[in-house]
Amino acid sequence: MKNKKTSILVIVALAAMALLAIPGISEATGEMLSDKDVVKDFVSLNPYSILFLVVLGFLGGLLSGFIGSGGAFVLTPGMMSLGVPAAVAVASNMCHKFPKALVGAYKRFKYGQVDIKLGLINGISAVVGVQIGIEIQKMIFAKWGAAGSNLYVSVVFVSVLGILGAYILSDARKSMRSRTGESVSSLAERVKKINIPPMIYFKTANTRISFWVTVPVGLGTGLLAATIAVGGFIGVPGMVYVMGVPAIVATASELVIAFTMGLTGSFTWAMGGFVDIRMVLIILAGSLIGVQVGAVGTTYVKDYMIKFVMAFVMLVVAVSRGFAIPTYLNELGSMQLAENTIVLLKNISFGTMCVALLSGGVIILGSMWMKKKELKAEAKSQQVIQHG
Amino acid sequence: MATNTKERPVGKAIIWGIITVAAYLAVFLNVDTVMGYLTRGGGVFAVIVLVTALFFSFVHGAFANYLIESLGLKPLTKGGH
């Protein structure tokens, strides 16, 4: 009976997502595309660009496997730096995202970290959030054009990621000092007391909360996905600090949301023939290895380390987008900048994003290596004791 | 705690590695034909694009799994915490 109920829930959730998502999710680009951006042109790839995409894919995958999202923010500008038109870059990024999220989710499901019910329920409201986000974007685009839209995206990037990143960083430090290495937010404690039916029990997350609490978290995830293309930067903190879900389960369940949003979005882009399958497969060559290393990495670290990496990446990305703001103000006529300065700011912005990705990767791999070293030393000392 | 006592799946990594390389070669040696069809758009070709991505995620995903296990990178705990 219970199984039957779960199956019905899953089917209804999937059907709702498919119906709601397909018409418009492809516009969840992170940047609104003007008519001149929607060019279907496929660049030729040389060994340098192939290596660049594989490395970018690996680092993005590593981050996604570890914190449930990320990587996508640098792949679209990364492809565009190779001369790929914006629409093809967005489409190809999205099409590489869903198989990567699937592999990551499966891997972390095997470790008992994924709460499918949580992922699906949040996924439904995230899809609605995406639609709201698109409407807001369209409104801004109609009023202020592409520069206004990009300025809005950058301001959201800087403010949301700056505030949330700082909060998560301070919480990670608090958790680091606690004996268990975990902390429960007081907001989550209060939220658990809200008793408005239907109440839902999430087994893996081990929490029982009202459905109505999940709605704003999912909406926020979708809204951010439609605005900056990385919904997980609000979805994961939302699950952790509002719903009281452990960071390890929240980041794993976020991959389920990323899969559903990526699948439906990719379908729409592929309908228009915008997906460059060569680039998708080249990025996957790196990202499918990265996502699994990142997933394994979550079993090597405490909860606070996941929060720390997430906060670090969010803050550096916020700084990176901060560098892009003057360019858009210049385009809107609110600021006067020389052409050289614009190019310099764009390069600094993209370079900082790459630094965020690279540093995130170094921190993840570094903490895994340290833990391995620690375990080896422990095993060695135990052997000495036994022989001694 | 650790699952390091299990043997390293080098053989499986090699087999899936060969399958992965073959799949990549099949696409990239016929890249013009593949791109010609998969950028046409429309329902059927859109589904083929998604199936191709899923196929590679399965094949290359399996290879990547065995590769990192062969390199000794295995999960430390079940359930993570």
CSV table of N, CA, C and O in Angstrom, one decimal, chain A residues 204-309:
chain,number,residue,atom,x,y,z
A,204,THR,N,15.4,9.9,4.3
A,204,THR,CA,16.8,10.0,4.3
A,204,THR,C,17.2,11.3,5.0
A,204,THR,O,18.2,11.3,5.8
A,205,ALA,N,16.4,12.4,4.8
A,205,ALA,CA,16.8,13.6,5.5
A,205,ALA,C,16.4,13.6,7.0
A,205,ALA,O,16.8,14.4,7.8
A,206,ASN,N,15.6,12.6,7.3
A,206,ASN,CA,15.1,12.4,8.7
A,206,ASN,C,14.5,13.6,9.3
A,206,ASN,O,14.8,14.1,10.3
A,207,THR,N,13.5,14.1,8.5
A,207,THR,CA,12.8,15.3,9.0
A,207,THR,C,11.3,15.3,8.6
A,207,THR,O,11.0,14.8,7.5
A,208,ARG,N,10.4,15.8,9.4
A,208,ARG,CA,9.0,15.8,9.1
A,208,ARG,C,8.6,17.3,9.1
A,208,ARG,O,8.6,17.9,10.1
A,209,ILE,N,8.2,17.7,7.9
A,209,ILE,CA,7.8,19.2,7.8
A,209,ILE,C,6.6,19.3,6.9
A,209,ILE,O,6.2,18.4,6.2
A,210,SER,N,6.0,20.5,7.0
A,210,SER,CA,4.8,20.8,6.3
A,210,SER,C,5.2,21.0,4.8
A,210,SER,O,6.2,21.6,4.5
A,211,PHE,N,4.3,20.5,3.9
A,211,PHE,CA,4.5,20.7,2.5
A,211,PHE,C,4.7,22.2,2.1
A,211,PHE,O,5.5,22.6,1.3
A,212,TRP,N,4.0,23.0,2.9
A,212,TRP,CA,4.0,24.5,2.6
A,212,TRP,C,5.3,25.1,2.9
A,212,TRP,O,5.6,26.2,2.5
A,213,VAL,N,6.1,24.4,3.7
A,213,VAL,CA,7.5,24.9,4.0
A,213,VAL,C,8.4,24.6,2.8
A,213,VAL,O,9.3,25.4,2.5
A,214,THR,N,8.1,23.5,2.1
A,214,THR,CA,9.0,23.1,0.9
A,214,THR,C,8.7,24.1,-0.3
A,214,THR,O,9.6,24.3,-1.1
A,215,VAL,N,7.5,24.6,-0.3
A,215,VAL,CA,7.2,25.5,-1.5
A,215,VAL,C,8.1,26.7,-1.7
A,215,VAL,O,8.7,26.8,-2.8
A,216,PRO,N,8.3,27.5,-0.7
A,216,PRO,CA,9.2,28.7,-0.9
A,216,PRO,C,10.6,28.3,-1.3
A,216,PRO,O,11.2,29.0,-2.1
A,217,VAL,N,11.1,27.2,-0.7
A,217,VAL,CA,12.4,26.7,-1.0
A,217,VAL,C,12.5,26.3,-2.5
A,217,VAL,O,13.5,26.8,-3.2
A,218,GLY,N,11.6,25.6,-2.9
A,218,GLY,CA,11.6,25.1,-4.3
A,218,GLY,C,11.4,26.3,-5.3
A,218,GLY,O,12.1,26.4,-6.3
A,219,LEU,N,10.5,27.2,-4.9
A,219,LEU,CA,10.2,28.4,-5.8
A,219,LEU,C,11.5,29.2,-5.9
A,219,LEU,O,11.9,29.7,-7.0
A,220,GLY,N,12.2,29.4,-4.7
A,220,GLY,CA,13.5,30.2,-4.7
A,220,GLY,C,14.5,29.5,-5.6
A,220,GLY,O,15.2,30.2,-6.3
A,221,THR,N,14.6,28.2,-5.5
A,221,THR,CA,15.5,27.4,-6.3
A,221,THR,C,15.3,27.7,-7.8
A,221,THR,O,16.2,28.0,-8.6
A,222,GLY,N,14.0,27.6,-8.2
A,222,GLY,CA,13.7,27.8,-9.6
A,222,GLY,C,13.9,29.2,-10.1
A,222,GLY,O,14.4,29.5,-11.2
A,223,LEU,N,13.5,30.1,-9.2
A,223,LEU,CA,13.7,31.6,-9.5
A,223,LEU,C,15.2,31.9,-9.7
A,223,LEU,O,15.5,32.6,-10.7
A,224,LEU,N,16.0,31.3,-8.9
A,224,LEU,CA,17.5,31.6,-9.1
A,224,LEU,C,18.0,30.9,-10.3
A,224,LEU,O,18.9,31.4,-11.0
A,225,ALA,N,17.5,29.6,-10.6
A,225,ALA,CA,17.9,28.9,-11.7
A,225,ALA,C,17.6,29.7,-13.0
A,225,ALA,O,18.4,29.7,-13.9
A,226,ALA,N,16.4,30.3,-13.0
A,226,ALA,CA,16.0,31.1,-14.2
A,226,ALA,C,16.8,32.4,-14.3
A,226,ALA,O,16.9,33.0,-15.3
A,227,THR,N,17.4,32.8,-13.2
A,227,THR,CA,18.1,34.1,-13.2
A,227,THR,C,19.6,33.9,-13.4
A,227,THR,O,20.2,34.5,-14.2
A,228,ILE,N,20.2,33.0,-12.6
A,228,ILE,CA,21.7,32.9,-12.7
A,228,ILE,C,22.1,31.5,-13.1
A,228,ILE,O,23.3,31.2,-13.1
A,229,ALA,N,21.2,30.6,-13.5
A,229,ALA,CA,21.4,29.3,-14.0
A,229,ALA,C,22.0,28.3,-12.9
A,229,ALA,O,22.3,27.2,-13.3
A,230,VAL,N,22.1,28.8,-11.7
A,230,VAL,CA,22.6,27.8,-10.7
A,230,VAL,C,21.6,27.9,-9.5
A,230,VAL,O,21.8,28.6,-8.5
A,231,GLY,N,20.5,27.1,-9.6
A,231,GLY,CA,19.5,27.1,-8.6
A,231,GLY,C,20.0,26.6,-7.3
A,231,GLY,O,19.5,26.9,-6.2
A,232,GLY,N,20.9,25.7,-7.3
A,232,GLY,CA,21.4,25.0,-6.1
A,232,GLY,C,22.0,25.9,-5.1
A,232,GLY,O,22.0,25.6,-3.9
A,233,PHE,N,22.4,27.1,-5.6
A,233,PHE,CA,23.0,28.1,-4.6
A,233,PHE,C,21.9,28.6,-3.6
A,233,PHE,O,22.3,29.2,-2.6
A,234,ILE,N,20.7,28.4,-4.0
A,234,ILE,CA,19.6,28.8,-3.0
A,234,ILE,C,18.9,27.5,-2.6
A,234,ILE,O,18.5,27.5,-1.4
A,235,GLY,N,18.8,26.5,-3.4
A,235,GLY,CA,18.2,25.3,-3.1
A,235,GLY,C,18.8,24.5,-1.9
A,235,GLY,O,18.1,24.1,-1.0
A,236,VAL,N,20.2,24.4,-2.0
A,236,VAL,CA,20.9,23.7,-0.9
A,236,VAL,C,20.8,24.5,0.5
A,236,VAL,O,20.4,23.9,1.5
A,237,PRO,N,21.1,25.8,0.5
A,237,PRO,CA,21.0,26.5,1.8
A,237,PRO,C,19.5,26.5,2.3
A,237,PRO,O,19.3,26.4,3.5
A,238,GLY,N,18.6,26.6,1.3
A,238,GLY,CA,17.2,26.5,1.7
A,238,GLY,C,16.8,25.2,2.4
A,238,GLY,O,16.2,25.2,3.5
A,239,MET,N,17.3,24.1,1.8
A,239,MET,CA,17.0,22.8,2.4
A,239,MET,C,17.7,22.7,3.8
A,239,MET,O,17.2,22.1,4.8
A,240,VAL,N,18.9,23.2,3.9
A,240,VAL,CA,19.7,23.1,5.1
A,240,VAL,C,19.1,24.0,6.2
A,240,VAL,O,18.8,23.5,7.3
A,241,TYR,N,19.0,25.3,5.9
A,241,TYR,CA,18.7,26.2,7.0
A,241,TYR,C,17.2,26.5,7.2
A,241,TYR,O,16.8,26.9,8.2
A,242,VAL,N,16.3,26.1,6.2
A,242,VAL,CA,14.9,26.3,6.4
A,242,VAL,C,14.2,24.9,6.7
A,242,VAL,O,13.4,24.8,7.7
A,243,MET,N,14.6,23.9,6.0
A,243,MET,CA,14.0,22.6,6.2
A,243,MET,C,14.7,21.7,7.2
A,243,MET,O,14.3,20.6,7.6
A,244,GLY,N,15.9,22.1,7.6
A,244,GLY,CA,16.7,21.3,8.6
A,244,GLY,C,17.3,20.0,8.1
A,244,GLY,O,17.5,19.1,8.8
A,245,VAL,N,17.6,20.0,6.8
A,245,VAL,CA,18.1,18.8,6.1
A,245,VAL,C,19.7,18.9,6.3
A,245,VAL,O,20.2,19.9,6.0
A,246,PRO,N,20.3,17.7,6.6
A,246,PRO,CA,21.8,17.8,6.7
A,246,PRO,C,22.4,18.2,5.3
A,246,PRO,O,21.8,17.8,4.3
A,247,ALA,N,23.5,18.9,5.4
A,247,ALA,CA,24.1,19.4,4.1
A,247,ALA,C,24.4,18.3,3.1
A,247,ALA,O,24.2,18.4,1.9
A,248,ILE,N,24.8,17.1,3.7
A,248,ILE,CA,25.2,16.0,2.8
A,248,ILE,C,24.0,15.5,2.0
A,248,ILE,O,24.1,15.1,0.8
A,249,VAL,N,22.8,15.5,2.7
A,249,VAL,CA,21.6,15.0,2.0
A,249,VAL,C,21.0,16.1,1.1
A,249,VAL,O,20.6,15.8,0.0
A,250,ALA,N,21.2,17.3,1.5
A,250,ALA,CA,20.6,18.5,0.7
A,250,ALA,C,21.4,18.6,-0.6
A,250,ALA,O,20.8,18.7,-1.7
A,251,THR,N,22.8,18.5,-0.6
A,251,THR,CA,23.6,18.6,-1.8
A,251,THR,C,23.3,17.4,-2.7
A,251,THR,O,23.3,17.5,-3.9
A,252,ALA,N,23.1,16.2,-2.1
A,252,ALA,CA,22.8,15.0,-2.9
A,252,ALA,C,21.4,15.1,-3.6
A,252,ALA,O,21.3,14.8,-4.8
A,253,SER,N,20.4,15.6,-2.9
A,253,SER,CA,19.0,15.7,-3.4
A,253,SER,C,18.9,16.8,-4.4
A,253,SER,O,18.1,16.7,-5.3
A,254,GLU,N,19.8,17.8,-4.3
A,254,GLU,CA,19.8,18.9,-5.3
A,254,GLU,C,20.1,18.3,-6.7
A,254,GLU,O,19.7,18.9,-7.7
A,255,LEU,N,20.9,17.3,-6.7
A,255,LEU,CA,21.3,16.6,-8.0
A,255,LEU,C,20.0,16.1,-8.7
A,255,LEU,O,19.9,16.1,-10.0
A,256,VAL,N,19.0,15.6,-7.9
A,256,VAL,CA,17.8,15.1,-8.5
A,256,VAL,C,17.0,16.3,-9.2
A,256,VAL,O,16.5,16.2,-10.3
A,257,ILE,N,17.0,17.5,-8.5
A,257,ILE,CA,16.4,18.7,-9.0
A,257,ILE,C,17.1,19.1,-10.3
A,257,ILE,O,16.5,19.4,-11.3
A,258,ALA,N,18.4,19.1,-10.3
A,258,ALA,CA,19.2,19.5,-11.4
A,258,ALA,C,18.9,18.6,-12.6
A,258,ALA,O,18.9,19.1,-13.8
A,259,PHE,N,18.8,17.3,-12.3
A,259,PHE,CA,18.5,16.4,-13.4
A,259,PHE,C,17.2,16.7,-14.1
A,259,PHE,O,17.1,16.8,-15.3
A,260,THR,N,16.1,16.8,-13.3
A,260,THR,CA,14.8,17.1,-13.9
A,260,THR,C,14.7,18.4,-14.6
A,260,THR,O,14.2,18.4,-15.7
A,261,MET,N,15.3,19.4,-14.1
A,261,MET,CA,15.3,20.7,-14.8
A,261,MET,C,16.2,20.6,-16.0
A,261,MET,O,15.8,21.2,-17.1
A,262,GLY,N,17.3,20.0,-16.0
A,262,GLY,CA,18.2,19.9,-17.1
A,262,GLY,C,17.6,19.1,-18.2
A,262,GLY,O,17.7,19.4,-19.4
A,263,LEU,N,16.9,18.0,-17.9
A,263,LEU,CA,16.3,17.1,-18.9
A,263,LEU,C,15.3,17.8,-19.7
A,263,LEU,O,15.3,17.8,-21.0
A,264,THR,N,14.4,18.5,-19.0
A,264,THR,CA,13.3,19.2,-19.7
A,264,THR,C,13.8,20.3,-20.5
A,264,THR,O,13.4,20.6,-21.7
A,265,GLY,N,14.8,21.1,-20.0
A,265,GLY,CA,15.4,22.2,-20.7
A,265,GLY,C,16.1,21.8,-21.9
A,265,GLY,O,16.0,22.4,-23.0
A,266,SER,N,16.9,20.7,-21.8
A,266,SER,CA,17.6,20.2,-22.9
A,266,SER,C,16.7,19.8,-24.1
A,266,SER,O,17.0,20.0,-25.2
A,267,PHE,N,15.6,19.2,-23.7
A,267,PHE,CA,14.6,18.7,-24.7
A,267,PHE,C,14.2,19.9,-25.6
A,267,PHE,O,14.1,19.8,-26.8
A,268,THR,N,13.9,21.0,-24.9
A,268,THR,CA,13.4,22.2,-25.6
A,268,THR,C,14.4,22.7,-26.5
A,268,THR,O,14.2,23.1,-27.7
A,269,TRP,N,15.7,22.8,-26.0
A,269,TRP,CA,16.8,23.4,-26.8
A,269,TRP,C,17.1,22.4,-28.0
A,269,TRP,O,17.3,22.9,-29.1
A,270,ALA,N,17.0,21.1,-27.8
A,270,ALA,CA,17.3,20.1,-28.8
A,270,ALA,C,16.2,20.2,-29.9
A,270,ALA,O,16.5,19.9,-31.1
A,271,MET,N,15.0,20.5,-29.5
A,271,MET,CA,13.9,20.7,-30.5
A,271,MET,C,14.2,21.7,-31.5
A,271,MET,O,13.9,21.6,-32.7
A,272,GLY,N,15.0,22.8,-31.1
A,272,GLY,CA,15.4,23.8,-32.0
A,272,GLY,C,16.7,23.5,-32.7
A,272,GLY,O,17.2,24.3,-33.5
A,273,GLY,N,17.3,22.4,-32.3
A,273,GLY,CA,18.6,22.0,-33.0
A,273,GLY,C,19.8,22.8,-32.5
A,273,GLY,O,20.8,22.9,-33.2
A,274,PHE,N,19.7,23.3,-31.3
A,274,PHE,CA,20.8,24.2,-30.8
A,274,PHE,C,21.9,23.4,-30.0
A,274,PHE,O,22.9,24.0,-29.7
A,275,VAL,N,21.6,22.2,-29.7
A,275,VAL,CA,22.6,21.4,-28.9
A,275,VAL,C,23.8,21.0,-29.8
A,275,VAL,O,23.6,20.4,-30.8
A,276,ASP,N,25.0,21.4,-29.4
A,276,ASP,CA,26.2,20.9,-30.1
A,276,ASP,C,26.7,19.7,-29.4
A,276,ASP,O,27.4,19.7,-28.3
A,277,ILE,N,26.3,18.5,-29.9
A,277,ILE,CA,26.6,17.2,-29.3
A,277,ILE,C,28.1,17.0,-29.1
A,277,ILE,O,28.5,16.3,-28.1
A,278,ARG,N,28.9,17.5,-30.0
A,278,ARG,CA,30.4,17.4,-29.9
A,278,ARG,C,30.8,18.0,-28.5
A,278,ARG,O,31.6,17.3,-27.8
A,279,MET,N,30.4,19.2,-28.3
A,279,MET,CA,30.8,19.9,-27.0
A,279,MET,C,30.3,19.2,-25.8
A,279,MET,O,30.9,19.0,-24.8
A,280,VAL,N,29.0,18.7,-25.9
A,280,VAL,CA,28.4,18.0,-24.8
A,280,VAL,C,29.2,16.8,-24.4
A,280,VAL,O,29.5,16.6,-23.3
A,281,LEU,N,29.6,16.0,-25.5
A,281,LEU,CA,30.4,14.8,-25.2
A,281,LEU,C,31.8,15.1,-24.7
A,281,LEU,O,32.3,14.3,-23.8
A,282,ILE,N,32.4,16.1,-25.2
A,282,ILE,CA,33.7,16.5,-24.7
A,282,ILE,C,33.7,16.9,-23.2
A,282,ILE,O,34.5,16.5,-22.4
A,283,ILE,N,32.7,17.8,-22.9
A,283,ILE,CA,32.6,18.2,-21.5
A,283,ILE,C,32.3,17.0,-20.6
A,283,ILE,O,32.8,16.9,-19.5
A,284,LEU,N,31.4,16.1,-21.1
A,284,LEU,CA,31.0,14.9,-20.3
A,284,LEU,C,32.3,14.0,-20.0
A,284,LEU,O,32.3,13.4,-19.0
A,285,ALA,N,33.2,14.0,-21.0
A,285,ALA,CA,34.4,13.2,-20.8
A,285,ALA,C,35.1,13.6,-19.5
A,285,ALA,O,35.6,12.7,-18.8
A,286,GLY,N,35.1,14.9,-19.2
A,286,GLY,CA,35.7,15.3,-17.9
A,286,GLY,C,34.7,15.3,-16.8
A,286,GLY,O,35.1,14.9,-15.7
A,287,SER,N,33.5,15.8,-17.0
A,287,SER,CA,32.6,16.0,-15.9
A,287,SER,C,32.1,14.7,-15.3
A,287,SER,O,31.8,14.6,-14.1
A,288,LEU,N,32.0,13.6,-16.1
A,288,LEU,CA,31.5,12.3,-15.5
A,288,LEU,C,32.5,11.7,-14.6
A,288,LEU,O,32.2,11.0,-13.6
A,289,ILE,N,33.8,12.0,-14.8
A,289,ILE,CA,34.8,11.6,-13.9
A,289,ILE,C,34.8,12.5,-12.6
A,289,ILE,O,34.7,12.1,-11.5
A,290,GLY,N,34.7,13.8,-12.9
A,290,GLY,CA,34.7,14.8,-11.8
A,290,GLY,C,33.6,14.6,-10.9
A,290,GLY,O,33.7,14.6,-9.6
A,291,VAL,N,32.4,14.4,-11.4
A,291,VAL,CA,31.2,14.3,-10.5
A,291,VAL,C,31.3,13.1,-9.6
A,291,VAL,O,30.8,13.1,-8.4
A,292,GLN,N,31.9,12.0,-10.1
A,292,GLN,CA,32.0,10.8,-9.2
A,292,GLN,C,33.1,11.0,-8.2
A,292,GLN,O,33.0,10.5,-7.1
A,293,VAL,N,34.2,11.7,-8.6
A,293,VAL,CA,35.2,12.0,-7.6
A,293,VAL,C,34.6,12.9,-6.5
A,293,VAL,O,34.9,12.6,-5.3
A,294,GLY,N,33.9,13.9,-6.9
A,294,GLY,CA,33.2,14.8,-6.0
A,294,GLY,C,32.3,14.0,-5.0
A,294,GLY,O,32.2,14.3,-3.8
A,295,ALA,N,31.5,13.1,-5.6
A,295,ALA,CA,30.6,12.3,-4.8
A,295,ALA,C,31.3,11.5,-3.8
A,295,ALA,O,30.9,11.4,-2.6
A,296,VAL,N,32.4,10.8,-4.2
A,296,VAL,CA,33.2,10.0,-3.3
A,296,VAL,C,33.8,11.0,-2.2
A,296,VAL,O,33.8,10.6,-1.0
A,297,GLY,N,34.1,12.2,-2.6
A,297,GLY,CA,34.7,13.1,-1.7
A,297,GLY,C,33.8,13.5,-0.5
A,297,GLY,O,34.3,13.7,0.6
A,298,THR,N,32.5,13.4,-0.7
A,298,THR,CA,31.6,13.8,0.4
A,298,THR,C,31.7,12.8,1.5
A,298,THR,O,31.3,13.1,2.6
A,299,THR,N,32.2,11.6,1.2
A,299,THR,CA,32.3,10.5,2.3
A,299,THR,C,33.6,10.7,3.1
A,299,THR,O,33.8,10.0,4.0
A,300,TYR,N,34.5,11.6,2.6
A,300,TYR,CA,35.7,11.8,3.2
A,300,TYR,C,35.7,13.0,4.2
A,300,TYR,O,36.7,13.2,5.0
A,301,VAL,N,34.7,13.8,4.1
A,301,VAL,CA,34.7,15.0,4.9
A,301,VAL,C,33.5,15.2,5.8
A,301,VAL,O,32.5,14.4,5.6
A,302,LYS,N,33.6,16.1,6.8
A,302,LYS,CA,32.4,16.3,7.6
A,302,LYS,C,31.5,17.3,6.9
A,302,LYS,O,31.9,18.0,6.0
A,303,ASP,N,30.3,17.4,7.5
A,303,ASP,CA,29.3,18.3,6.9
A,303,ASP,C,29.8,19.7,6.7
A,303,ASP,O,29.5,20.4,5.7
A,304,TYR,N,30.5,20.2,7.6
A,304,TYR,CA,31.0,21.6,7.6
A,304,TYR,C,31.9,21.9,6.4
A,304,TYR,O,31.9,23.0,5.9
A,305,MET,N,32.6,20.9,5.9
A,305,MET,CA,33.5,21.1,4.8
A,305,MET,C,32.7,21.3,3.5
A,305,MET,O,33.1,22.2,2.7
A,306,ILE,N,31.6,20.6,3.4
A,306,ILE,CA,30.7,20.8,2.2
A,306,ILE,C,30.2,22.3,2.2
A,306,ILE,O,30.2,23.0,1.2
A,307,LYS,N,29.8,22.7,3.4
A,307,LYS,CA,29.3,24.1,3.6
A,307,LYS,C,30.4,25.1,3.3
A,307,LYS,O,30.2,26.1,2.6
A,308,PHE,N,31.6,24.8,3.7
A,308,PHE,CA,32.8,25.7,3.5
A,308,PHE,C,33.1,25.9,2.0
A,308,PHE,O,33.2,27.0,1.5
A,309,VAL,N,33.1,24.7,1.3
A,309,VAL,CA,33.4,24.8,-0.1
A,309,VAL,C,32.3,25.6,-0.9
A,309,VAL,O,32.6,26.5,-1.7
